[in-house]
mmCIF file of C-alpha atoms in Angstrom:
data_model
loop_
_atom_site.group_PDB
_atom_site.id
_atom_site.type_symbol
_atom_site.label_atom_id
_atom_site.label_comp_id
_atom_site.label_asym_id
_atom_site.label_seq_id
_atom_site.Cartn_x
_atom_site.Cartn_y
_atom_site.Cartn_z
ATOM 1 C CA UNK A 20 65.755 132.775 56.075
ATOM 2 C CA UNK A 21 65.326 136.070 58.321
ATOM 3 C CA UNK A 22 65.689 133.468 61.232
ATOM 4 C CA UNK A 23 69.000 132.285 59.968
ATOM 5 C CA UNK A 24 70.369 135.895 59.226
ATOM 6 C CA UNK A 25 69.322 137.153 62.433
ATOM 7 C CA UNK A 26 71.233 134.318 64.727
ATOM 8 C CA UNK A 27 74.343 135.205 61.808
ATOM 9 C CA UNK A 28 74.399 139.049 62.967
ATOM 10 C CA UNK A 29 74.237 137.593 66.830
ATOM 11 C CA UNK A 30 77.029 135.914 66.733
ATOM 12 C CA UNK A 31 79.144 138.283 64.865
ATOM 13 C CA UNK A 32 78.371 140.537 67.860
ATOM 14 C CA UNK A 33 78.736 138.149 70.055
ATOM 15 C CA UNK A 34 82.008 137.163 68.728
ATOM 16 C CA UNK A 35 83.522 140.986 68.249
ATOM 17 C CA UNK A 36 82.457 141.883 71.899
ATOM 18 C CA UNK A 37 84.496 139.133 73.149
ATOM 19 C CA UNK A 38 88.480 140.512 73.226
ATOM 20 C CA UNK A 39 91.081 137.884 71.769
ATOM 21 C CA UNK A 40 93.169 137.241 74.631
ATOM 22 C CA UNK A 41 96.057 135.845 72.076
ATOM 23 C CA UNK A 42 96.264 138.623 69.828
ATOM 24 C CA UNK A 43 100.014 139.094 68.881
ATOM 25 C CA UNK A 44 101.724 137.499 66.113
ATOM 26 C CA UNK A 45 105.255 136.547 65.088
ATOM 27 C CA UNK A 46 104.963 139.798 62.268
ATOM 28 C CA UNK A 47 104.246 142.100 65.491
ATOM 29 C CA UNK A 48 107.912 141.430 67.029
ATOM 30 C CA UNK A 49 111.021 143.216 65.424
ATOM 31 C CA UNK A 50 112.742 141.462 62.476
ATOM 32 C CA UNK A 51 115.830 140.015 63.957
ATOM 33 C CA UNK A 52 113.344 137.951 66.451
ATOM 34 C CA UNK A 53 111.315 136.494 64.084
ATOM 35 C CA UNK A 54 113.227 133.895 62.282
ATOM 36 C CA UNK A 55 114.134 132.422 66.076
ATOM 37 C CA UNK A 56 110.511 132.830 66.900
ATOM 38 C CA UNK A 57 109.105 131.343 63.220
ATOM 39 C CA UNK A 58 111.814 128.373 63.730
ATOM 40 C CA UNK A 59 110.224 127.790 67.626
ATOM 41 C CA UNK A 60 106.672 127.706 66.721
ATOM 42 C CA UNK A 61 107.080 125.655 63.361
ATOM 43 C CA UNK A 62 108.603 122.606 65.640
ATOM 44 C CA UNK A 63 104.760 122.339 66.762
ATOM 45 C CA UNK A 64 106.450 120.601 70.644
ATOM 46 C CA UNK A 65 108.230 121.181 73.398
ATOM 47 C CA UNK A 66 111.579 119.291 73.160
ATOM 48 C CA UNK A 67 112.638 118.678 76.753
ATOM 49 C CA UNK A 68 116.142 120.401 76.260
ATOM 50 C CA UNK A 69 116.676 123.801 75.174
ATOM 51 C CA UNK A 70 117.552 124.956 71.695
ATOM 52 C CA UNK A 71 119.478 127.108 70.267
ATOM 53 C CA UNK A 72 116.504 129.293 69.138
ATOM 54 C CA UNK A 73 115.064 129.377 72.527
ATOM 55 C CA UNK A 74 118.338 130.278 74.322
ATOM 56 C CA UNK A 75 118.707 132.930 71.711
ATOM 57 C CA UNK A 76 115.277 134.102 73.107
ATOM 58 C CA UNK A 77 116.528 134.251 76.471
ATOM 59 C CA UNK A 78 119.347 136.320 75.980
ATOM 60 C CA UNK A 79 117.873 138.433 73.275
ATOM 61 C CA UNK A 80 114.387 139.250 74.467
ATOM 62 C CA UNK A 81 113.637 142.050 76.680
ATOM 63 C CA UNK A 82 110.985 141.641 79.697
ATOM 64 C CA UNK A 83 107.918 143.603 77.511
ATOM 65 C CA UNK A 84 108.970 141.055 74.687
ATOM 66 C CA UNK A 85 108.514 138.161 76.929
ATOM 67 C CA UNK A 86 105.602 139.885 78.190
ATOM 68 C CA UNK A 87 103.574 140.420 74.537
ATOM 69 C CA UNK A 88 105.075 136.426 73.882
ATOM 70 C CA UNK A 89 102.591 134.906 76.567
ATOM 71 C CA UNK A 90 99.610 136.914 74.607
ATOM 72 C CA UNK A 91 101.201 135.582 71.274
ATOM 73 C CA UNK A 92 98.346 133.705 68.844
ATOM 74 C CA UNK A 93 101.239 130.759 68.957
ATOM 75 C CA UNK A 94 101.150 128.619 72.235
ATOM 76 C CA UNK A 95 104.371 127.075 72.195
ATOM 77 C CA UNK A 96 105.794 131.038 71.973
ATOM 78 C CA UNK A 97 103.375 131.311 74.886
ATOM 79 C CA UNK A 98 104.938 128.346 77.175
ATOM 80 C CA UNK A 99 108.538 129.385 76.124
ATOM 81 C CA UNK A 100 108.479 133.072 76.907
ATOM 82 C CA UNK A 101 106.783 132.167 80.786
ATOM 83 C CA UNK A 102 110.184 129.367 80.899
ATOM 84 C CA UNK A 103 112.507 132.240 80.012
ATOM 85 C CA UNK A 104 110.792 134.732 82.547
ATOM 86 C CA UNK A 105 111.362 132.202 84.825
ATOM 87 C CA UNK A 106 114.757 131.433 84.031
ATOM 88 C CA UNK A 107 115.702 134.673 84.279
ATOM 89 C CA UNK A 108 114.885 134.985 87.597
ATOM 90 C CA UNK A 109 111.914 137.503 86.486
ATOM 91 C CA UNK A 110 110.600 138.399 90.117
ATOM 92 C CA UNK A 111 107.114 139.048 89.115
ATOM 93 C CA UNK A 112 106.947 135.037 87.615
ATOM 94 C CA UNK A 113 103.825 134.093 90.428
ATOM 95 C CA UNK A 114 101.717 137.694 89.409
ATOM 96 C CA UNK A 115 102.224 136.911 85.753
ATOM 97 C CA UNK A 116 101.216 132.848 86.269
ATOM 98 C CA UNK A 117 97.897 133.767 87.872
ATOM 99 C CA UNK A 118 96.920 135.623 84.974
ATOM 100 C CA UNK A 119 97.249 133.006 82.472
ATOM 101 C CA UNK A 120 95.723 130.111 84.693
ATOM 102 C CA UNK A 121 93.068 130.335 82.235
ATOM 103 C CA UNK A 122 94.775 129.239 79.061
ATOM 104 C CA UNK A 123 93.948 125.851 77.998
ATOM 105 C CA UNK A 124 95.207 125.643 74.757
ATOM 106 C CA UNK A 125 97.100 121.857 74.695
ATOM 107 C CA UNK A 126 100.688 121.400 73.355
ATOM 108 C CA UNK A 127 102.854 118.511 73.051
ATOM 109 C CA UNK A 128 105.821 118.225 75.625
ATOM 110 C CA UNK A 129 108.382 115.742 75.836
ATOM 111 C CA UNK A 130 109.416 115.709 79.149
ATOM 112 C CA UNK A 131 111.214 112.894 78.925
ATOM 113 C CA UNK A 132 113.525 112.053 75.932
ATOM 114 C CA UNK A 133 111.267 109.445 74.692
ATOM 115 C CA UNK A 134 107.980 110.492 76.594
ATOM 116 C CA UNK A 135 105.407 113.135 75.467
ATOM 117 C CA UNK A 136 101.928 113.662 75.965
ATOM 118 C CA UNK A 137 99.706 117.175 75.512
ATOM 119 C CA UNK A 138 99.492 119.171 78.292
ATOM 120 C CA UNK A 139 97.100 122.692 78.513
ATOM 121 C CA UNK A 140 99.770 125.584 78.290
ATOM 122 C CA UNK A 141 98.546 126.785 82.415
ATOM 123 C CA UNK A 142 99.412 123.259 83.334
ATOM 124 C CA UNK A 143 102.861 123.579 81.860
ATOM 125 C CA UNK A 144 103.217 127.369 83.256
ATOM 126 C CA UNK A 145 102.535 125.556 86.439
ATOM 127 C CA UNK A 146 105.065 123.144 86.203
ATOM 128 C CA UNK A 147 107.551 125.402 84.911
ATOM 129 C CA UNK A 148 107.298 127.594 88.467
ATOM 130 C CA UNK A 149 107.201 124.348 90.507
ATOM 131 C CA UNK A 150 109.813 122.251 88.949
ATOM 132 C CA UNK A 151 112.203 125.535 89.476
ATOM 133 C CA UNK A 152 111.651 125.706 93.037
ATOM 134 C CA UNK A 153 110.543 129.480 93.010
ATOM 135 C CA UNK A 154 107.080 129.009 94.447
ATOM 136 C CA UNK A 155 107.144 129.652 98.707
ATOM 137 C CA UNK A 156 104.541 127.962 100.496
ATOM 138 C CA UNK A 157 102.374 130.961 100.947
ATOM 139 C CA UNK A 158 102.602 130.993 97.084
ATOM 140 C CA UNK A 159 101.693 127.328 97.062
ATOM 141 C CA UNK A 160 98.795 128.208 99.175
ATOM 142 C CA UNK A 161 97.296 130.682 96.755
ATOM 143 C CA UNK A 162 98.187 128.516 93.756
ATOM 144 C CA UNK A 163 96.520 125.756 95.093
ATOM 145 C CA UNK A 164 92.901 128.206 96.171
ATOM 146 C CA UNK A 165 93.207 129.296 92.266
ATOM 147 C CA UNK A 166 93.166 126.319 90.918
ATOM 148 C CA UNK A 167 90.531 123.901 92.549
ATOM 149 C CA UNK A 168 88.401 126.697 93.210
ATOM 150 C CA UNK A 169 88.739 128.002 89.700
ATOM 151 C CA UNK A 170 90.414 125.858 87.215
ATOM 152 C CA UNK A 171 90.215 121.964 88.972
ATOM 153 C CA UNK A 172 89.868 121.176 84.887
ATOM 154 C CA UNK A 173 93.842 121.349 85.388
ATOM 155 C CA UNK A 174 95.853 118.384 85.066
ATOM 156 C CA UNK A 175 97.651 120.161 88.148
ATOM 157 C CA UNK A 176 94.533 119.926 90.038
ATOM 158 C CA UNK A 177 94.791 116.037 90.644
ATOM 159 C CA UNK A 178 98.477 116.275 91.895
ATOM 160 C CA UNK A 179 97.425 119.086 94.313
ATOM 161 C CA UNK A 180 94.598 117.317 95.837
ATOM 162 C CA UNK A 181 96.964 113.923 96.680
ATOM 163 C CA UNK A 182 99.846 116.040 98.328
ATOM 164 C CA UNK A 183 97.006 118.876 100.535
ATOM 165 C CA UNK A 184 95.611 118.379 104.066
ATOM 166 C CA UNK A 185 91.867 117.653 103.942
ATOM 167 C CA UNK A 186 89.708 120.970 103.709
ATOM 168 C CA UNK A 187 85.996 120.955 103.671
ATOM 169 C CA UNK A 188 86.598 123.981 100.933
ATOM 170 C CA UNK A 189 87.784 121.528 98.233
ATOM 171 C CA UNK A 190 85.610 118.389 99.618
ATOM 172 C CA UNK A 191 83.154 118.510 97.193
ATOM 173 C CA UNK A 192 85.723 119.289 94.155
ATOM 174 C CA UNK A 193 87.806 116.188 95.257
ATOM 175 C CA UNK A 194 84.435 114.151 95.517
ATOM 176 C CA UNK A 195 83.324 114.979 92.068
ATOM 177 C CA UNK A 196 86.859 113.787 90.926
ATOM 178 C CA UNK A 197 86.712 110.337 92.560
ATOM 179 C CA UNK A 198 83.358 109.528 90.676
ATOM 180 C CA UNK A 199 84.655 110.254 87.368
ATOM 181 C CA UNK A 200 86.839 107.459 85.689
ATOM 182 C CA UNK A 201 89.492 107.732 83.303
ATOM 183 C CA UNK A 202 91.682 106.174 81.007
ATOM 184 C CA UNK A 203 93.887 106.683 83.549
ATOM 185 C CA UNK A 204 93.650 104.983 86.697
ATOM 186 C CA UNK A 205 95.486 106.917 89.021
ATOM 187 C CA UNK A 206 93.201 110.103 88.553
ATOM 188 C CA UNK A 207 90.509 108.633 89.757
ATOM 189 C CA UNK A 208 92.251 106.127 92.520
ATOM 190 C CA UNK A 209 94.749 109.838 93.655
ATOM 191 C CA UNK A 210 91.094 111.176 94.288
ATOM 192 C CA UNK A 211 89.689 108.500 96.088
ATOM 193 C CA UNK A 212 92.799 109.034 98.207
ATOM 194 C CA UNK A 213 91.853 112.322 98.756
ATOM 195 C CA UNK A 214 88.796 111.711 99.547
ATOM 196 C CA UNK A 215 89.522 108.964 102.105
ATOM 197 C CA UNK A 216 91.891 111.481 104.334
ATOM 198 C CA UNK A 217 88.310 113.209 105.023
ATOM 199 C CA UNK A 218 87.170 110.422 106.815
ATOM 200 C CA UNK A 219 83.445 110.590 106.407
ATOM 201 C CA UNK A 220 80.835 107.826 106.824
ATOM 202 C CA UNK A 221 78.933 108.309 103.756
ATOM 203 C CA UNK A 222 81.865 107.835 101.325
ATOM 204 C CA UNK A 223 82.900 104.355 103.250
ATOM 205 C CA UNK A 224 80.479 102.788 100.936
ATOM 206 C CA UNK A 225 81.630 104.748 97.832
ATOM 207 C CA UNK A 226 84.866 103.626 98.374
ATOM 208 C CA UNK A 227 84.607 100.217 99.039
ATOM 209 C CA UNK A 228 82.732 99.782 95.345
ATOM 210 C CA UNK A 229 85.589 101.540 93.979
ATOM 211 C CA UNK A 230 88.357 99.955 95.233
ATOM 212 C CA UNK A 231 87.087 96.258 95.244
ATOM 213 C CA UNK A 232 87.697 96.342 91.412
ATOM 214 C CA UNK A 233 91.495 96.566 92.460
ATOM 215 C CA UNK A 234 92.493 98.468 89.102
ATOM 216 C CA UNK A 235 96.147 97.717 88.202
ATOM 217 C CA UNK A 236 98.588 99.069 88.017
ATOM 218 C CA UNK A 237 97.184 101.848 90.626
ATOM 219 C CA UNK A 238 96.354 99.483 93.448
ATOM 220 C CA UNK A 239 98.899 101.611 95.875
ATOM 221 C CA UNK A 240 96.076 104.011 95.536
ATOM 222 C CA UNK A 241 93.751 102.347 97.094
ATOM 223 C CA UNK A 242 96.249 100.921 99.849
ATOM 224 C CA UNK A 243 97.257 104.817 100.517
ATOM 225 C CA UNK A 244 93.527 105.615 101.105
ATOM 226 C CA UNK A 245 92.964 102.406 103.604
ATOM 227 C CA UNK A 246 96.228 103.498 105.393
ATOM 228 C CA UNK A 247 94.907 106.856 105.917
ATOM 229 C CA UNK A 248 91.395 105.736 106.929
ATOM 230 C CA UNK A 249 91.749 102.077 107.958
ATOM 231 C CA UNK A 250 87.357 100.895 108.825
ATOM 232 C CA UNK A 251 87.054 97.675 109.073
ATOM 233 C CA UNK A 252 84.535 97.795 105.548
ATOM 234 C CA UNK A 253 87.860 97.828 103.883
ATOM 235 C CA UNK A 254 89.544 94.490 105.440
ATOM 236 C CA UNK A 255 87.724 91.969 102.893
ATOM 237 C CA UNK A 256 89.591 94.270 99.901
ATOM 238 C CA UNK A 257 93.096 93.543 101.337
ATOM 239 C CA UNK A 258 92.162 90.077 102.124
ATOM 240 C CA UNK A 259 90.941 89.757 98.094
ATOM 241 C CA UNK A 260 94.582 91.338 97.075
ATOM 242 C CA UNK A 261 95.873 88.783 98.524
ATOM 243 C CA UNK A 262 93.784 86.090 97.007
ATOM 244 C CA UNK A 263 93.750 86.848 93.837
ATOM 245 C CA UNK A 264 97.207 88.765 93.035
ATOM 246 C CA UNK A 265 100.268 88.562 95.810
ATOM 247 C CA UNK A 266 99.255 84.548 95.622
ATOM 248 C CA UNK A 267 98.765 83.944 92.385
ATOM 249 C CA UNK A 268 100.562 86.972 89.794
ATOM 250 C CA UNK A 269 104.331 87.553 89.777
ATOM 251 C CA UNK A 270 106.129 90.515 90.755
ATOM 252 C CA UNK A 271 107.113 92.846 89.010
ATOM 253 C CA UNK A 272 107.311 95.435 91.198
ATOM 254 C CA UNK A 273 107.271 95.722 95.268
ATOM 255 C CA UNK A 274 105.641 99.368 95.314
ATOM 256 C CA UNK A 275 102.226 98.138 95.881
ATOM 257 C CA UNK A 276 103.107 95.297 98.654
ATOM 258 C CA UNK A 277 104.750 98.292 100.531
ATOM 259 C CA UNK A 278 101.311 100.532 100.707
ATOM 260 C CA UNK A 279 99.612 97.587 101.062
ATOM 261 C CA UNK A 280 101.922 96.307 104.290
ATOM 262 C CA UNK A 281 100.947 99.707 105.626
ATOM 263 C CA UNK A 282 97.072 99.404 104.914
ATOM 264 C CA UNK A 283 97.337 96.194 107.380
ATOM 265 C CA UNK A 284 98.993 97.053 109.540
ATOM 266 C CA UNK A 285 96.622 99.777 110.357
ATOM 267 C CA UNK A 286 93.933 97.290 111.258
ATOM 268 C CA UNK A 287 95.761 96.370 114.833
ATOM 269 C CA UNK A 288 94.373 93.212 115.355
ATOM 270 C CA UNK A 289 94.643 89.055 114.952
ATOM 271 C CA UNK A 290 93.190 89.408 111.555
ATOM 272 C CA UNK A 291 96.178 91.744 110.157
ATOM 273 C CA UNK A 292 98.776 89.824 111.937
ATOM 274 C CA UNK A 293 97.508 86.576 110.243
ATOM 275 C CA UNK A 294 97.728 88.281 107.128
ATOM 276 C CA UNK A 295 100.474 89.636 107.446
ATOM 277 C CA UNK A 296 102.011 86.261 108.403
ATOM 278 C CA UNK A 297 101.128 84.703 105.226
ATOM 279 C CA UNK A 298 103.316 87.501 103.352
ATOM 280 C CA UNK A 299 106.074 85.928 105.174
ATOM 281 C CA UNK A 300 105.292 82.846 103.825
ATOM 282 C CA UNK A 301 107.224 81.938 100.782
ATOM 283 C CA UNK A 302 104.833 79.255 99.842
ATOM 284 C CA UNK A 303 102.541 81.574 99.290
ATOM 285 C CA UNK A 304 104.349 83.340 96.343
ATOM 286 C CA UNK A 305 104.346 81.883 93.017
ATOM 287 C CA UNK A 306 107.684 83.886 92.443
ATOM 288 C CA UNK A 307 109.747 84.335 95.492
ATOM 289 C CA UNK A 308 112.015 87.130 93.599
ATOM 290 C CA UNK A 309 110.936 89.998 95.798
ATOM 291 C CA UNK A 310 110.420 87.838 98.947
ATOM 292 C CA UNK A 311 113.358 89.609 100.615
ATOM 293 C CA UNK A 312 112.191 92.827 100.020
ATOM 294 C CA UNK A 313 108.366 91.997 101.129
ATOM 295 C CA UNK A 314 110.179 90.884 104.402
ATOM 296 C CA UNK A 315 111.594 94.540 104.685
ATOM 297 C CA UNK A 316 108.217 96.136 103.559
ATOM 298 C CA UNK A 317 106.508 93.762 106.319
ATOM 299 C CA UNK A 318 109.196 95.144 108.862
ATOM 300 C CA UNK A 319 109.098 98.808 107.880
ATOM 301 C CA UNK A 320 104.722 98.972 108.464
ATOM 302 C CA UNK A 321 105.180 97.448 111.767
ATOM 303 C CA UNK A 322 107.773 99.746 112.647
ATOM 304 C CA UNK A 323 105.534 102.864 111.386
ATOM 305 C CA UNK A 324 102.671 101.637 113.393
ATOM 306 C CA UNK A 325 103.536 100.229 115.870
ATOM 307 C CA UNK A 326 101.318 97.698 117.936
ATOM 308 C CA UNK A 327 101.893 95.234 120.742
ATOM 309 C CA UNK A 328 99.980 92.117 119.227
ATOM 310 C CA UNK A 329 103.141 93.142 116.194
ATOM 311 C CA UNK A 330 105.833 92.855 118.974
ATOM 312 C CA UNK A 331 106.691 89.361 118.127
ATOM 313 C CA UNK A 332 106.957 89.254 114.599
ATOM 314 C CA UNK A 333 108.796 92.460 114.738
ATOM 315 C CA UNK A 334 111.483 90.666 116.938
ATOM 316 C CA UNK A 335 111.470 88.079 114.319
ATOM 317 C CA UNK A 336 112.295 89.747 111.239
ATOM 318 C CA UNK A 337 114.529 92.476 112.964
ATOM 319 C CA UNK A 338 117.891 89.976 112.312
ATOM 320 C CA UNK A 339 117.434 89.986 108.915
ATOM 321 C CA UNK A 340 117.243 93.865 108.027
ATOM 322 C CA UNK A 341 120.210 95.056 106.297
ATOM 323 C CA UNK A 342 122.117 98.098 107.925
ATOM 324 C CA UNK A 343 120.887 100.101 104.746
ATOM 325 C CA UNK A 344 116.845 99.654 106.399
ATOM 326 C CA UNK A 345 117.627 100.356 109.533
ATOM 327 C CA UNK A 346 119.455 103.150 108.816
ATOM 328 C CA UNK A 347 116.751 104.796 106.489
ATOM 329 C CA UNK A 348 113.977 103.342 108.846
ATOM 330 C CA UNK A 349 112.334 106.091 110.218
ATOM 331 C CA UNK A 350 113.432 108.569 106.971
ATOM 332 C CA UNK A 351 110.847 109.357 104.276
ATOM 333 C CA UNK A 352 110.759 107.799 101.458
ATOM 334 C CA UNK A 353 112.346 109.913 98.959
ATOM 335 C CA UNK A 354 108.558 109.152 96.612
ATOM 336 C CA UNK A 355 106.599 110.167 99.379
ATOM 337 C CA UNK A 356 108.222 113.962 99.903
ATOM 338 C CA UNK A 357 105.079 116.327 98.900
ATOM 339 C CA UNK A 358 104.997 119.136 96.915
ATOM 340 C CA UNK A 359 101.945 121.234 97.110
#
């Protein structure tokens, strides 16, 4: 019994020595904000338009209000006072996001219409800055230090680590990520990716048991990570795509045969010119819908690596481009632009 009432006393200690970082309530603000705020924090989302309430916060709420919002017990109050800072052009928005990095309350957003999912509040902070253009690249930078060094937990994280240069600082952050699987694919696979751009000979192995399971639908993925690393232990993987999906599933989308085009073409030799003669074969296809477009896909990886033993099919398939390839031939795709 003294055991029990002992570790009791501890952790009321324990717990009044740590400071509530969300302190503030909807009774702390003045009256005539806290039906708007009480009619905000009852809808329990984000909607992915404004409201009335929450443009009534923007016009209505001075900086220090916005300010003791983000420490508000409520984290949808929290989310919308750091949008409204924002979209008031508040210049201090990147001091005041790096210190709430560490707020990982989750709230439902619908960023779409008819698509939600919960999101940490940081994450969302995050997103709020980026999708507004504010953040300069030396911002970026800094962002991007803070948050795999310090909060790679972040949804955020996995984004960053697909768009960044490879940096032996974050190697063993992105490594940790590519071992751990999720319900979804592209986590993992986007880390992999990652991964792969450091080029190392002891995660060639690693790899290739990852992406011989050819997870769909996040098979560019894996095609990204051959392109950017093309060793032969990878051929037999592109080789089993073929096999057992472009020759035997329907299309439903040309995305992957694009990466994967790429992938091949990387390999510069008989092998990936024999491969990549078979895409051109229509008997190959149980669906020829997309066939026209894996002709173009075929065309555009030759043209973005270029190789002599490819001079011949290039000439071949040049005819049949449409003015609308060849004009965008050598422009980036608009899916491929990074952010981070």
């Amino acid at each position: 019994m003294k055991k029990i009432a002992y570790i009791f006393i501890i952790s009321i200690l324990f717990s009044c020595g740590r400071e509530n970082p969300y302190p503030n309530k909807i009774s702390d603000f003045r009256s005539e904000l806290q039906i708007p705020l009480k009619k905000l924090a009852s809808e329990k989302k984000l909607p992915s338009s404004d409201t009335i309430a929450r443009n009534y916060i923007k016009e209505n709420c001075t900086k220090e209000e916005l300010l003791k919002l983000l420490k508000c017990e409520d984290p949808i109050l929290r989310v919308i006072a750091y949008r409204t800072l924002v979209n008031k052009n508040e210049k201090d928005y990147f001091k005041i996001l790096l210190e709430h990095l560490s707020d990982t309350t989750k709230v439902e957003w619908w960023y779409y219409e008819d698509a939600a999912n919960k999101f940490m509040v940081s994450d969302l902070l995050i997103r709020k800055a980026e999708d507004s253009r504010k953040l300069t690249q030396t911002e970026k930078s800094i962002l991007i230090d803070s948050v795999l060094l310090n909060h790679s937990y972040l949804d955020i994280s996995n984004w960053m680590i697909q768009d960044i240069e490879p940096n032996e600082k974050y190697y063993s952050i992105i490594k940790q990520k590519s071992k751990l699987k999720t319900d979804r694919c592209g986590v993992q696979l986007g880390a992999c990716y990652a991964l792969s751009k450091f080029k190392k000979k002891e995660d060639l192995e690693f790899l290739k048991n990852i992406f011989n399971n050819l997870e769909s639908p996040c098979e560019d993925w894996i095609f990204k990570a051959i392109e950017e690393n093309p060793n032969q232990i990878y051929f037999p993987i592109l080789k089993k795509y073929f096999d057992k999906s472009v020759k035997k599933k329907k299309q439903g989308s040309s995305d992957d045969l694009k990466y994967y085009c790429r992938a091949i073409t990387k390999f510069k030799n008989k092998e990936s010119l024999e491969l990549l003669t078979q895409i051109l074969d229509r008997n190959n296809y149980p669906d020829t819908w997309y066939f026209k477009y894996n002709e173009e896909y075929v065309f555009k990886a030759i043209h973005k690596n270029k190789e002599p033993i490819y001079d011949d099919l290039y000439k071949k398939l040049k005819p049949k481009m449409s003015e609308f390839v060849m004009e965008y031939l050598d422009k980036p795709d608009y899916d491929e632009r990074k952010t981070w």
